[in-house]
Structures are given as C-alpha cells and as structure tokens.
Amino acid sequence: MKKITKVLALIVAIALLATLMVGCGSSSSSSTSSTDSSSSSSASDSSASSDAADDTVYKIKFDYPNAESSVGYRTLAAWAEYLYEESDGRLDITVYSGGALGALSDCVTNCESGVTDGFWSGVTIYPGVFPITEVFGLPMIGANDYTVVNDALNAMLEEYPEMSDEWSNLHVVALHSSAGSPILFAKNVSSVEEMAGLNLRISNSYTTQWFQDKGANPVSLGINDGYENISKGVIDGGLFFFDQVESSALYEVIDALYVGQTIYPLNMICLNKDVYESLPADLQQMIDDSAEFYLETSIEGYDQQQADMIAKCEEYGVNIIYETDESIEWLSEDVENAWNKWVETMDGLGYDGQAILDAALSYIEQYNG
C-alpha cells in the first residue's frame, strides 16, 4: 500500500494551497489541457478493467456546495491536483462549487444516483441518514481538538460494522472535522458562563438541551442567517463554525467570541460507489491512499482559518475568550442530559444508543492520548 509521510504531505499541501489561493473560476479541473476523447472516459461510464490502458483518463465530476473562497474548496482543489499528478493525469477531477451541480440538500442522493461522481458536504445536514456517525457531533464529547475527532471518526468507520453499514451506498474517501464551533456573543461578556438568559443559536436538538441546561434560550436558525439576525437583535449569538464567521463576516456584528471545546462539525468526502468500482485497481488504491494527504491539507487550512478569524475579530474589537479548565468543566456539567436524549432517539430507531456512545467516547479517549 502506497504511503506518504506526514512531512511530505504537509510540504505538498502547503505548496498546492499557496498556488490555489487565487481561486479557480466556477469550477476547478485538475487538468490544465483538454484530453483527446479517444483516450478519455467518464468514470461512471467506463468499463475500467484492471488492464486498462495507462493513458486512459477518468474524468470525475465532484460537487462542492459552498463558495470557492472557502477553505473546503481550496483543500479539495489541492486534493484533485495531487491525484492528477500522482496518477500522471489519469484521474482528472473537476470540482464544481456553489451548488453548480445541485442543491446542498441533494448532495447525497445526487451522488448515490450518479448525477454527480463525488461530493463534499456536512454529515448532520442530512438528519437520520448517518445516525451513528452523528454521535461525534454531540456537545462536549471530550476531544482535545478536531484532529482527535478526525482520527476517531475514521477508525470507528473502519472498525465498527454498524457505522460502516450506514455508508454502504457510497465510497467514503474520508470523514473529517474542523475547529470546534466558537460561541458568539453580541454582548460584551467576559466569560462563557454569562450565556444565561441570552437568545443563542443552536445546531440540533441535542445542543438545545445543552444550552437550556446552561440557562440560555435556544433558537433554531439557518447557519447562514446569522449576520442579519444578530444585527437586528433577533438573537444574541450562538454556535457558528469558523466557516460562517469568515463567509458571513460575523466579526462585524459580535462583541465576544468563546474559543474551545463545544461541538465539532462533521464533514464527508465521498465518491459514487459505481464510479469508484469502475476504476482500475491501482487508481482505487491511489484514491484511498489520498485520504492522508486530504486530511493533512485540511488541517493546515482549518488551522490557518481559525488563526485568521481570531485576528480579524481582534481587529474589529471583539473580545476573545479562550477556554480554561473551569470553562470546560462548566460547559460539561449536565451534558449527559443531551447525550441521553441522543441515546433515547437512537434506541427508538432500533439501535443500542448507549453502546454506540460508549464506543465513540472510547475512540475519543484513545486518540486524545
């Protein structure tokens, strides 16, 4: 199995990200020139026997629902370029941004049905589709940082049959997270404990229970609707990932930002199963091995994004509140109420919710070390 060292992955990732920072138009193709139709084929239409000609080009249409200016797009573009070079041009992945291939809500079904060849999206956007995987999106699960979640996610996917079963309609390249969601405040608070009585956006029913136990008033709101509702006083802040802090310029309308363990976003990069299986064995292995490069590149990008957004907040006079042992302890008090609600929901779906939660927490503990 072909492996690259983490050092090499980081060097290549930094170089590719620097090249791609300027953007790539409405779509990004890993190929810089057109390919003669006699030696190219769509991956989904290819017979792709194991003895396919070395010069056969497999074109893959990859759906990315967010904007090109995002870290996610730059990471995917770097990954596509990496695979193009590793395969000597045989894997030609074009990344389409901004919903060009369909609505965000249809990313999974479009890929399963073959409308697209692959996609990136958030896991919890599709409630009930990947219920076991969603356990890693519970509040205060104890991960020291999001790289721990990356390791735990992919290990449990590989080793826990019930979890891998819910991904059987897709080929998973990698599951990953990014920095824990900061808690934003449109009030000049000095600690996270001052959330009591504030109207704060939550991300799901489990964070609803969590915020209620902390004395806040949970508000359900679209993740891209923060700026208007904060500026109008409809909400006093809440849970927004650093992607939204950047893309929605939320630093313009908040007074304080808490940085630390809260909830972690869950993201996926997948291929259509038939597309993957139609590829020659060496290209399949190359895609599977590329997960390491993708994860290392995403870590580089998300770390930089967090640093940039904290600096931008400071530029706008936002008070940055960093986690302490005391704040972690306070946010963790009674969080089992939210966890138990998830367990009850899973039990109602016919799963052993407690066993799944215990397994996830065990993986978190393992990789914290």
mmCIF file with all atom_site columns, C-alpha atoms in Angstrom, residues 86-237:
data_model
loop_
_atom_site.group_PDB
_atom_site.id
_atom_site.type_symbol
_atom_site.label_atom_id
_atom_site.label_alt_id
_atom_site.label_comp_id
_atom_site.label_asym_id
_atom_site.label_entity_id
_atom_site.label_seq_id
_atom_site.pdbx_PDB_ins_code
_atom_site.Cartn_x
_atom_site.Cartn_y
_atom_site.Cartn_z
_atom_site.occupancy
_atom_site.B_iso_or_equiv
_atom_site.pdbx_formal_charge
_atom_site.auth_seq_id
_atom_site.auth_comp_id
_atom_site.auth_asym_id
_atom_site.auth_atom_id
_atom_site.pdbx_PDB_model_num
ATOM 1   C CA . GLU A 1 86  ? 0.082   11.090 -8.677  1.00 0.00 ? 86  GLU A CA 1
ATOM 2   C CA . SER A 1 87  ? -1.845  9.332  -11.450 1.00 0.00 ? 87  SER A CA 1
ATOM 3   C CA . ASP A 1 88  ? 0.132   11.007 -14.270 1.00 0.00 ? 88  ASP A CA 1
ATOM 4   C CA . GLY A 1 89  ? -3.069  12.655 -15.449 1.00 0.00 ? 89  GLY A CA 1
ATOM 5   C CA . ARG A 1 90  ? -5.266  9.549  -15.432 1.00 0.00 ? 90  ARG A CA 1
ATOM 6   C CA . LEU A 1 91  ? -7.516  10.901 -12.639 1.00 0.00 ? 91  LEU A CA 1
ATOM 7   C CA . ASP A 1 92  ? -8.996  14.200 -13.793 1.00 0.00 ? 92  ASP A CA 1
ATOM 8   C CA . ILE A 1 93  ? -11.251 15.535 -11.015 1.00 0.00 ? 93  ILE A CA 1
ATOM 9   C CA . THR A 1 94  ? -13.194 18.732 -11.654 1.00 0.00 ? 94  THR A CA 1
ATOM 10  C CA . VAL A 1 95  ? -14.557 20.425 -8.512  1.00 0.00 ? 95  VAL A CA 1
ATOM 11  C CA . TYR A 1 96  ? -17.790 22.380 -9.112  1.00 0.00 ? 96  TYR A CA 1
ATOM 12  C CA . SER A 1 97  ? -18.518 24.956 -6.411  1.00 0.00 ? 97  SER A CA 1
ATOM 13  C CA . GLY A 1 98  ? -21.512 26.927 -5.196  1.00 0.00 ? 98  GLY A CA 1
ATOM 14  C CA . GLY A 1 99  ? -24.213 24.371 -5.938  1.00 0.00 ? 99  GLY A CA 1
ATOM 15  C CA . ALA A 1 100 ? -23.444 24.217 -9.663  1.00 0.00 ? 100 ALA A CA 1
ATOM 16  C CA . LEU A 1 101 ? -24.350 20.522 -9.724  1.00 0.00 ? 101 LEU A CA 1
ATOM 17  C CA . GLY A 1 102 ? -27.387 20.694 -7.444  1.00 0.00 ? 102 GLY A CA 1
ATOM 18  C CA . ALA A 1 103 ? -28.798 21.908 -4.158  1.00 0.00 ? 103 ALA A CA 1
ATOM 19  C CA . LEU A 1 104 ? -26.982 21.308 -0.879  1.00 0.00 ? 104 LEU A CA 1
ATOM 20  C CA . SER A 1 105 ? -29.873 19.176 0.359   1.00 0.00 ? 105 SER A CA 1
ATOM 21  C CA . ASP A 1 106 ? -29.428 16.833 -2.634  1.00 0.00 ? 106 ASP A CA 1
ATOM 22  C CA . CYS A 1 107 ? -25.666 16.194 -2.395  1.00 0.00 ? 107 CYS A CA 1
ATOM 23  C CA . VAL A 1 108 ? -26.041 12.678 -1.007  1.00 0.00 ? 108 VAL A CA 1
ATOM 24  C CA . THR A 1 109 ? -28.881 11.488 -3.235  1.00 0.00 ? 109 THR A CA 1
ATOM 25  C CA . ASN A 1 110 ? -27.301 13.061 -6.341  1.00 0.00 ? 110 ASN A CA 1
ATOM 26  C CA . CYS A 1 111 ? -24.119 11.105 -5.713  1.00 0.00 ? 111 CYS A CA 1
ATOM 27  C CA . GLU A 1 112 ? -25.902 7.856  -4.897  1.00 0.00 ? 112 GLU A CA 1
ATOM 28  C CA . SER A 1 113 ? -27.936 8.082  -8.105  1.00 0.00 ? 113 SER A CA 1
ATOM 29  C CA . GLY A 1 114 ? -24.998 9.047  -10.310 1.00 0.00 ? 114 GLY A CA 1
ATOM 30  C CA . VAL A 1 115 ? -25.974 12.637 -11.042 1.00 0.00 ? 115 VAL A CA 1
ATOM 31  C CA . THR A 1 116 ? -22.566 13.510 -9.615  1.00 0.00 ? 116 THR A CA 1
ATOM 32  C CA . ASP A 1 117 ? -19.478 11.337 -9.305  1.00 0.00 ? 117 ASP A CA 1
ATOM 33  C CA . GLY A 1 118 ? -18.484 12.612 -5.863  1.00 0.00 ? 118 GLY A CA 1
ATOM 34  C CA . PHE A 1 119 ? -19.168 15.328 -3.318  1.00 0.00 ? 119 PHE A CA 1
ATOM 35  C CA . TRP A 1 120 ? -18.169 17.084 -0.105  1.00 0.00 ? 120 TRP A CA 1
ATOM 36  C CA . SER A 1 121 ? -20.754 18.091 2.491   1.00 0.00 ? 121 SER A CA 1
ATOM 37  C CA . GLY A 1 122 ? -21.600 18.176 6.169   1.00 0.00 ? 122 GLY A CA 1
ATOM 38  C CA . VAL A 1 123 ? -22.906 14.993 7.777   1.00 0.00 ? 123 VAL A CA 1
ATOM 39  C CA . THR A 1 124 ? -25.535 16.436 10.123  1.00 0.00 ? 124 THR A CA 1
ATOM 40  C CA . ILE A 1 125 ? -27.173 18.387 7.276   1.00 0.00 ? 125 ILE A CA 1
ATOM 41  C CA . TYR A 1 126 ? -28.926 15.101 6.475   1.00 0.00 ? 126 TYR A CA 1
ATOM 42  C CA . PRO A 1 127 ? -30.522 14.072 9.784   1.00 0.00 ? 127 PRO A CA 1
ATOM 43  C CA . GLY A 1 128 ? -31.178 10.378 10.123  1.00 0.00 ? 128 GLY A CA 1
ATOM 44  C CA . VAL A 1 129 ? -29.111 9.396  7.068   1.00 0.00 ? 129 VAL A CA 1
ATOM 45  C CA . PHE A 1 130 ? -25.918 8.732  9.051   1.00 0.00 ? 130 PHE A CA 1
ATOM 46  C CA . PRO A 1 131 ? -27.304 8.431  12.607  1.00 0.00 ? 131 PRO A CA 1
ATOM 47  C CA . ILE A 1 132 ? -24.397 6.510  14.157  1.00 0.00 ? 132 ILE A CA 1
ATOM 48  C CA . THR A 1 133 ? -21.788 8.880  12.726  1.00 0.00 ? 133 THR A CA 1
ATOM 49  C CA . GLU A 1 134 ? -23.687 11.827 14.219  1.00 0.00 ? 134 GLU A CA 1
ATOM 50  C CA . VAL A 1 135 ? -22.631 10.720 17.711  1.00 0.00 ? 135 VAL A CA 1
ATOM 51  C CA . PHE A 1 136 ? -19.375 12.630 17.162  1.00 0.00 ? 136 PHE A CA 1
ATOM 52  C CA . GLY A 1 137 ? -21.398 15.823 16.773  1.00 0.00 ? 137 GLY A CA 1
ATOM 53  C CA . LEU A 1 138 ? -22.688 15.737 20.356  1.00 0.00 ? 138 LEU A CA 1
ATOM 54  C CA . PRO A 1 139 ? -21.596 18.610 22.615  1.00 0.00 ? 139 PRO A CA 1
ATOM 55  C CA . MET A 1 140 ? -18.541 18.323 24.862  1.00 0.00 ? 140 MET A CA 1
ATOM 56  C CA . ILE A 1 141 ? -17.512 14.819 23.812  1.00 0.00 ? 141 ILE A CA 1
ATOM 57  C CA . GLY A 1 142 ? -14.082 15.442 25.302  1.00 0.00 ? 142 GLY A CA 1
ATOM 58  C CA . ALA A 1 143 ? -11.863 15.639 22.204  1.00 0.00 ? 143 ALA A CA 1
ATOM 59  C CA . ASN A 1 144 ? -8.790  17.770 22.841  1.00 0.00 ? 144 ASN A CA 1
ATOM 60  C CA . ASP A 1 145 ? -9.066  19.184 19.319  1.00 0.00 ? 145 ASP A CA 1
ATOM 61  C CA . TYR A 1 146 ? -10.595 18.376 15.958  1.00 0.00 ? 146 TYR A CA 1
ATOM 62  C CA . THR A 1 147 ? -7.694  16.194 14.786  1.00 0.00 ? 147 THR A CA 1
ATOM 63  C CA . VAL A 1 148 ? -8.732  13.765 17.524  1.00 0.00 ? 148 VAL A CA 1
ATOM 64  C CA . VAL A 1 149 ? -12.224 13.720 16.014  1.00 0.00 ? 149 VAL A CA 1
ATOM 65  C CA . ASN A 1 150 ? -10.685 13.042 12.571  1.00 0.00 ? 150 ASN A CA 1
ATOM 66  C CA . ASP A 1 151 ? -8.826  10.003 13.904  1.00 0.00 ? 151 ASP A CA 1
ATOM 67  C CA . ALA A 1 152 ? -11.765 8.714  15.935  1.00 0.00 ? 152 ALA A CA 1
ATOM 68  C CA . LEU A 1 153 ? -14.232 9.130  13.054  1.00 0.00 ? 153 LEU A CA 1
ATOM 69  C CA . ASN A 1 154 ? -12.169 7.199  10.532  1.00 0.00 ? 154 ASN A CA 1
ATOM 70  C CA . ALA A 1 155 ? -11.118 4.491  12.997  1.00 0.00 ? 155 ALA A CA 1
ATOM 71  C CA . MET A 1 156 ? -14.705 3.817  14.064  1.00 0.00 ? 156 MET A CA 1
ATOM 72  C CA . LEU A 1 157 ? -15.826 3.842  10.413  1.00 0.00 ? 157 LEU A CA 1
ATOM 73  C CA . GLU A 1 158 ? -13.295 1.109  9.645   1.00 0.00 ? 158 GLU A CA 1
ATOM 74  C CA . GLU A 1 159 ? -13.680 -0.963 12.794  1.00 0.00 ? 159 GLU A CA 1
ATOM 75  C CA . TYR A 1 160 ? -17.333 -0.598 13.853  1.00 0.00 ? 160 TYR A CA 1
ATOM 76  C CA . PRO A 1 161 ? -19.540 -2.592 11.439  1.00 0.00 ? 161 PRO A CA 1
ATOM 77  C CA . GLU A 1 162 ? -22.796 -0.851 12.339  1.00 0.00 ? 162 GLU A CA 1
ATOM 78  C CA . MET A 1 163 ? -21.259 2.506  11.432  1.00 0.00 ? 163 MET A CA 1
ATOM 79  C CA . SER A 1 164 ? -19.703 1.330  8.175   1.00 0.00 ? 164 SER A CA 1
ATOM 80  C CA . ASP A 1 165 ? -23.055 -0.200 7.173   1.00 0.00 ? 165 ASP A CA 1
ATOM 81  C CA . GLU A 1 166 ? -24.744 3.214  7.055   1.00 0.00 ? 166 GLU A CA 1
ATOM 82  C CA . TRP A 1 167 ? -22.207 4.308  4.412   1.00 0.00 ? 167 TRP A CA 1
ATOM 83  C CA . SER A 1 168 ? -22.743 1.256  2.198   1.00 0.00 ? 168 SER A CA 1
ATOM 84  C CA . ASN A 1 169 ? -24.332 3.289  -0.636  1.00 0.00 ? 169 ASN A CA 1
ATOM 85  C CA . LEU A 1 170 ? -21.237 5.473  -1.034  1.00 0.00 ? 170 LEU A CA 1
ATOM 86  C CA . HIS A 1 171 ? -17.484 5.072  -1.157  1.00 0.00 ? 171 HIS A CA 1
ATOM 87  C CA . VAL A 1 172 ? -16.034 7.153  1.666   1.00 0.00 ? 172 VAL A CA 1
ATOM 88  C CA . VAL A 1 173 ? -12.667 8.746  0.952   1.00 0.00 ? 173 VAL A CA 1
ATOM 89  C CA . ALA A 1 174 ? -12.504 10.403 4.380   1.00 0.00 ? 174 ALA A CA 1
ATOM 90  C CA . LEU A 1 175 ? -14.593 11.759 7.225   1.00 0.00 ? 175 LEU A CA 1
ATOM 91  C CA . HIS A 1 176 ? -13.245 14.832 8.956   1.00 0.00 ? 176 HIS A CA 1
ATOM 92  C CA . SER A 1 177 ? -13.914 17.738 11.252  1.00 0.00 ? 177 SER A CA 1
ATOM 93  C CA . SER A 1 178 ? -12.605 21.251 11.728  1.00 0.00 ? 178 SER A CA 1
ATOM 94  C CA . ALA A 1 179 ? -12.119 23.548 14.708  1.00 0.00 ? 179 ALA A CA 1
ATOM 95  C CA . GLY A 1 180 ? -14.794 23.316 17.385  1.00 0.00 ? 180 GLY A CA 1
ATOM 96  C CA . SER A 1 181 ? -17.632 25.766 16.903  1.00 0.00 ? 181 SER A CA 1
ATOM 97  C CA . PRO A 1 182 ? -16.951 29.038 18.709  1.00 0.00 ? 182 PRO A CA 1
ATOM 98  C CA . ILE A 1 183 ? -19.809 30.522 20.714  1.00 0.00 ? 183 ILE A CA 1
ATOM 99  C CA . LEU A 1 184 ? -20.527 34.045 19.500  1.00 0.00 ? 184 LEU A CA 1
ATOM 100 C CA . PHE A 1 185 ? -21.954 36.822 21.681  1.00 0.00 ? 185 PHE A CA 1
ATOM 101 C CA . ALA A 1 186 ? -23.491 40.104 20.569  1.00 0.00 ? 186 ALA A CA 1
ATOM 102 C CA . LYS A 1 187 ? -22.952 41.193 24.166  1.00 0.00 ? 187 LYS A CA 1
ATOM 103 C CA . ASN A 1 188 ? -19.717 42.284 25.798  1.00 0.00 ? 188 ASN A CA 1
ATOM 104 C CA . VAL A 1 189 ? -19.421 39.249 28.064  1.00 0.00 ? 189 VAL A CA 1
ATOM 105 C CA . SER A 1 190 ? -16.184 38.302 29.784  1.00 0.00 ? 190 SER A CA 1
ATOM 106 C CA . SER A 1 191 ? -16.840 34.568 30.224  1.00 0.00 ? 191 SER A CA 1
ATOM 107 C CA . VAL A 1 192 ? -18.885 31.827 28.594  1.00 0.00 ? 192 VAL A CA 1
ATOM 108 C CA . GLU A 1 193 ? -20.806 31.397 31.856  1.00 0.00 ? 193 GLU A CA 1
ATOM 109 C CA . GLU A 1 194 ? -22.615 34.659 31.068  1.00 0.00 ? 194 GLU A CA 1
ATOM 110 C CA . MET A 1 195 ? -24.738 32.974 28.390  1.00 0.00 ? 195 MET A CA 1
ATOM 111 C CA . ALA A 1 196 ? -27.634 32.559 30.840  1.00 0.00 ? 196 ALA A CA 1
ATOM 112 C CA . GLY A 1 197 ? -30.717 34.418 29.631  1.00 0.00 ? 197 GLY A CA 1
ATOM 113 C CA . LEU A 1 198 ? -29.347 35.077 26.132  1.00 0.00 ? 198 LEU A CA 1
ATOM 114 C CA . ASN A 1 199 ? -31.047 34.021 22.901  1.00 0.00 ? 199 ASN A CA 1
ATOM 115 C CA . LEU A 1 200 ? -28.441 31.798 21.254  1.00 0.00 ? 200 LEU A CA 1
ATOM 116 C CA . ARG A 1 201 ? -28.495 29.812 18.029  1.00 0.00 ? 201 ARG A CA 1
ATOM 117 C CA . ILE A 1 202 ? -28.221 26.049 18.404  1.00 0.00 ? 202 ILE A CA 1
ATOM 118 C CA . SER A 1 203 ? -27.318 23.442 15.776  1.00 0.00 ? 203 SER A CA 1
ATOM 119 C CA . ASN A 1 204 ? -29.583 20.499 16.684  1.00 0.00 ? 204 ASN A CA 1
ATOM 120 C CA . SER A 1 205 ? -31.947 19.195 19.344  1.00 0.00 ? 205 SER A CA 1
ATOM 121 C CA . TYR A 1 206 ? -29.074 17.913 21.468  1.00 0.00 ? 206 TYR A CA 1
ATOM 122 C CA . THR A 1 207 ? -27.448 21.331 21.662  1.00 0.00 ? 207 THR A CA 1
ATOM 123 C CA . THR A 1 208 ? -30.908 22.673 22.514  1.00 0.00 ? 208 THR A CA 1
ATOM 124 C CA . GLN A 1 209 ? -30.916 20.550 25.671  1.00 0.00 ? 209 GLN A CA 1
ATOM 125 C CA . TRP A 1 210 ? -27.327 21.556 26.412  1.00 0.00 ? 210 TRP A CA 1
ATOM 126 C CA . PHE A 1 211 ? -27.967 25.301 26.155  1.00 0.00 ? 211 PHE A CA 1
ATOM 127 C CA . GLN A 1 212 ? -31.163 25.020 28.168  1.00 0.00 ? 212 GLN A CA 1
ATOM 128 C CA . ASP A 1 213 ? -29.198 23.384 30.958  1.00 0.00 ? 213 ASP A CA 1
ATOM 129 C CA . LYS A 1 214 ? -26.773 26.325 30.800  1.00 0.00 ? 214 LYS A CA 1
ATOM 130 C CA . GLY A 1 215 ? -29.651 28.793 31.208  1.00 0.00 ? 215 GLY A CA 1
ATOM 131 C CA . ALA A 1 216 ? -29.647 30.127 27.642  1.00 0.00 ? 216 ALA A CA 1
ATOM 132 C CA . ASN A 1 217 ? -32.678 30.402 25.361  1.00 0.00 ? 217 ASN A CA 1
ATOM 133 C CA . PRO A 1 218 ? -32.002 28.121 22.352  1.00 0.00 ? 218 PRO A CA 1
ATOM 134 C CA . VAL A 1 219 ? -33.034 29.436 18.924  1.00 0.00 ? 219 VAL A CA 1
ATOM 135 C CA . SER A 1 220 ? -33.191 27.336 15.761  1.00 0.00 ? 220 SER A CA 1
ATOM 136 C CA . LEU A 1 221 ? -31.774 29.294 12.847  1.00 0.00 ? 221 LEU A CA 1
ATOM 137 C CA . GLY A 1 222 ? -30.144 28.580 9.483   1.00 0.00 ? 222 GLY A CA 1
ATOM 138 C CA . ILE A 1 223 ? -26.373 28.618 9.732   1.00 0.00 ? 223 ILE A CA 1
ATOM 139 C CA . ASN A 1 224 ? -26.058 31.271 7.014   1.00 0.00 ? 224 ASN A CA 1
ATOM 140 C CA . ASP A 1 225 ? -28.699 33.554 8.567   1.00 0.00 ? 225 ASP A CA 1
ATOM 141 C CA . GLY A 1 226 ? -26.576 34.751 11.458  1.00 0.00 ? 226 GLY A CA 1
ATOM 142 C CA . TYR A 1 227 ? -25.491 38.195 10.301  1.00 0.00 ? 227 TYR A CA 1
ATOM 143 C CA . GLU A 1 228 ? -28.978 39.627 9.727   1.00 0.00 ? 228 GLU A CA 1
ATOM 144 C CA . ASN A 1 229 ? -30.482 38.110 12.870  1.00 0.00 ? 229 ASN A CA 1
ATOM 145 C CA . ILE A 1 230 ? -27.614 39.201 15.105  1.00 0.00 ? 230 ILE A CA 1
ATOM 146 C CA . SER A 1 231 ? -27.528 42.710 13.662  1.00 0.00 ? 231 SER A CA 1
ATOM 147 C CA . LYS A 1 232 ? -31.306 43.053 14.185  1.00 0.00 ? 232 LYS A CA 1
ATOM 148 C CA . GLY A 1 233 ? -31.142 41.745 17.742  1.00 0.00 ? 233 GLY A CA 1
ATOM 149 C CA . VAL A 1 234 ? -33.245 38.668 16.993  1.00 0.00 ? 234 VAL A CA 1
ATOM 150 C CA . ILE A 1 235 ? -30.507 36.518 18.535  1.00 0.00 ? 235 ILE A CA 1
ATOM 151 C CA . ASP A 1 236 ? -27.592 37.322 20.833  1.00 0.00 ? 236 ASP A CA 1
ATOM 152 C CA . GLY A 1 237 ? -25.165 34.993 19.056  1.00 0.00 ? 237 GLY A CA 1
#
